[in-house]
JSON list of C-alpha atoms in Angstrom, two decimals:
[
{"chain": "E", "resi": 1, "resn": "UNK", "atom": "CA", "xyz": [15.19, 16.96, 28.75]},
{"chain": "E", "resi": 2, "resn": "UNK", "atom": "CA", "xyz": [11.82, 17.96, 27.30]},
{"chain": "E", "resi": 3, "resn": "UNK", "atom": "CA", "xyz": [13.06, 17.15, 23.77]},
{"chain": "E", "resi": 4, "resn": "UNK", "atom": "CA", "xyz": [13.81, 13.55, 24.71]},
{"chain": "E", "resi": 5, "resn": "UNK", "atom": "CA", "xyz": [10.27, 12.67, 25.83]},
{"chain": "E", "resi": 6, "resn": "UNK", "atom": "CA", "xyz": [8.71, 12.97, 22.35]},
{"chain": "E", "resi": 7, "resn": "UNK", "atom": "CA", "xyz": [11.51, 10.85, 20.90]},
{"chain": "E", "resi": 8, "resn": "UNK", "atom": "CA", "xyz": [10.99, 8.18, 23.54]},
{"chain": "E", "resi": 9, "resn": "UNK", "atom": "CA", "xyz": [7.26, 8.21, 22.83]},
{"chain": "E", "resi": 10, "resn": "UNK", "atom": "CA", "xyz": [7.90, 7.61, 19.10]},
{"chain": "E", "resi": 11, "resn": "UNK", "atom": "CA", "xyz": [10.49, 4.88, 19.65]},
{"chain": "E", "resi": 12, "resn": "UNK", "atom": "CA", "xyz": [7.99, 1.96, 19.67]},
{"chain": "E", "resi": 13, "resn": "UNK", "atom": "CA", "xyz": [6.46, 3.22, 16.41]},
{"chain": "E", "resi": 14, "resn": "UNK", "atom": "CA", "xyz": [9.85, 3.46, 14.77]},
{"chain": "E", "resi": 15, "resn": "UNK", "atom": "CA", "xyz": [10.82, -0.03, 15.87]},
{"chain": "E", "resi": 16, "resn": "UNK", "atom": "CA", "xyz": [7.59, -1.70, 14.75]},
{"chain": "E", "resi": 17, "resn": "UNK", "atom": "CA", "xyz": [7.07, 0.07, 11.42]},
{"chain": "E", "resi": 18, "resn": "UNK", "atom": "CA", "xyz": [8.76, -2.60, 9.25]},
{"chain": "E", "resi": 19, "resn": "UNK", "atom": "CA", "xyz": [6.50, -5.26, 10.76]},
{"chain": "E", "resi": 20, "resn": "UNK", "atom": "CA", "xyz": [3.40, -3.50, 9.46]},
{"chain": "E", "resi": 21, "resn": "UNK", "atom": "CA", "xyz": [4.74, -2.02, 6.21]},
{"chain": "E", "resi": 22, "resn": "UNK", "atom": "CA", "xyz": [3.37, -3.41, 2.95]},
{"chain": "E", "resi": 23, "resn": "UNK", "atom": "CA", "xyz": [3.79, -2.39, -0.65]},
{"chain": "E", "resi": 24, "resn": "UNK", "atom": "CA", "xyz": [0.73, -2.10, -2.85]},
{"chain": "E", "resi": 25, "resn": "UNK", "atom": "CA", "xyz": [0.49, -1.76, -6.63]},
{"chain": "E", "resi": 26, "resn": "UNK", "atom": "CA", "xyz": [-2.44, -0.06, -8.36]},
{"chain": "E", "resi": 27, "resn": "UNK", "atom": "CA", "xyz": [-3.04, -0.51, -12.10]},
{"chain": "E", "resi": 28, "resn": "UNK", "atom": "CA", "xyz": [-5.50, 1.67, -13.99]},
{"chain": "E", "resi": 29, "resn": "UNK", "atom": "CA", "xyz": [-7.44, -0.26, -16.64]},
{"chain": "E", "resi": 30, "resn": "UNK", "atom": "CA", "xyz": [-8.76, 2.43, -18.97]},
{"chain": "E", "resi": 31, "resn": "UNK", "atom": "CA", "xyz": [-10.78, 0.16, -21.25]},
{"chain": "E", "resi": 32, "resn": "UNK", "atom": "CA", "xyz": [-12.67, -1.62, -18.47]},
{"chain": "E", "resi": 33, "resn": "UNK", "atom": "CA", "xyz": [-12.90, 1.46, -16.22]},
{"chain": "E", "resi": 34, "resn": "UNK", "atom": "CA", "xyz": [-11.43, -0.31, -13.19]},
{"chain": "E", "resi": 35, "resn": "UNK", "atom": "CA", "xyz": [-8.36, -0.09, -10.97]},
{"chain": "E", "resi": 36, "resn": "UNK", "atom": "CA", "xyz": [-6.72, -3.41, -10.12]},
{"chain": "E", "resi": 37, "resn": "UNK", "atom": "CA", "xyz": [-5.20, -3.72, -6.64]},
{"chain": "E", "resi": 38, "resn": "UNK", "atom": "CA", "xyz": [-2.23, -5.95, -5.82]},
{"chain": "E", "resi": 39, "resn": "UNK", "atom": "CA", "xyz": [-0.08, -6.54, -2.74]},
{"chain": "E", "resi": 40, "resn": "UNK", "atom": "CA", "xyz": [3.64, -7.18, -3.28]},
{"chain": "E", "resi": 41, "resn": "UNK", "atom": "CA", "xyz": [5.24, -10.10, -1.47]},
{"chain": "E", "resi": 42, "resn": "UNK", "atom": "CA", "xyz": [8.72, -8.66, -1.04]},
{"chain": "E", "resi": 43, "resn": "UNK", "atom": "CA", "xyz": [10.31, -12.03, -0.23]},
{"chain": "E", "resi": 44, "resn": "UNK", "atom": "CA", "xyz": [9.05, -13.75, -3.38]},
{"chain": "E", "resi": 45, "resn": "UNK", "atom": "CA", "xyz": [8.73, -10.71, -5.64]},
{"chain": "E", "resi": 46, "resn": "UNK", "atom": "CA", "xyz": [5.19, -11.87, -6.46]},
{"chain": "E", "resi": 47, "resn": "UNK", "atom": "CA", "xyz": [1.96, -9.90, -6.68]},
{"chain": "E", "resi": 48, "resn": "UNK", "atom": "CA", "xyz": [-1.22, -11.07, -4.95]},
{"chain": "E", "resi": 49, "resn": "UNK", "atom": "CA", "xyz": [-4.39, -9.86, -6.65]},
{"chain": "E", "resi": 50, "resn": "UNK", "atom": "CA", "xyz": [-6.72, -8.12, -4.18]},
{"chain": "E", "resi": 51, "resn": "UNK", "atom": "CA", "xyz": [-9.52, -7.26, -6.57]},
{"chain": "E", "resi": 52, "resn": "UNK", "atom": "CA", "xyz": [-10.78, -4.55, -8.90]},
{"chain": "E", "resi": 53, "resn": "UNK", "atom": "CA", "xyz": [-12.39, -1.25, -8.00]},
{"chain": "E", "resi": 54, "resn": "UNK", "atom": "CA", "xyz": [-14.79, 0.50, -10.40]},
{"chain": "E", "resi": 55, "resn": "UNK", "atom": "CA", "xyz": [-13.37, 3.86, -11.46]},
{"chain": "E", "resi": 56, "resn": "UNK", "atom": "CA", "xyz": [-15.51, 4.86, -14.45]},
{"chain": "E", "resi": 57, "resn": "UNK", "atom": "CA", "xyz": [-14.88, 4.75, -18.16]},
{"chain": "E", "resi": 58, "resn": "UNK", "atom": "CA", "xyz": [-12.20, 6.84, -19.81]},
{"chain": "E", "resi": 59, "resn": "UNK", "atom": "CA", "xyz": [-13.25, 10.20, -21.19]},
{"chain": "E", "resi": 60, "resn": "UNK", "atom": "CA", "xyz": [-12.32, 11.42, -24.66]},
{"chain": "E", "resi": 61, "resn": "UNK", "atom": "CA", "xyz": [-11.35, 15.06, -24.61]}
]
């Protein structure tokens, strides 16, 4: 009986996970030193641009 309680406690999380799940795409832009962020619309198959994040210039080694 003790093993069932943790499963029952996790049940709401398991049922609601698809409602909150999103897919994100990150693209490294070596020349500009940024990382572009996109969110995937799974119904349309389209990417929504979320912005760029500075990451620093590429290093030559």
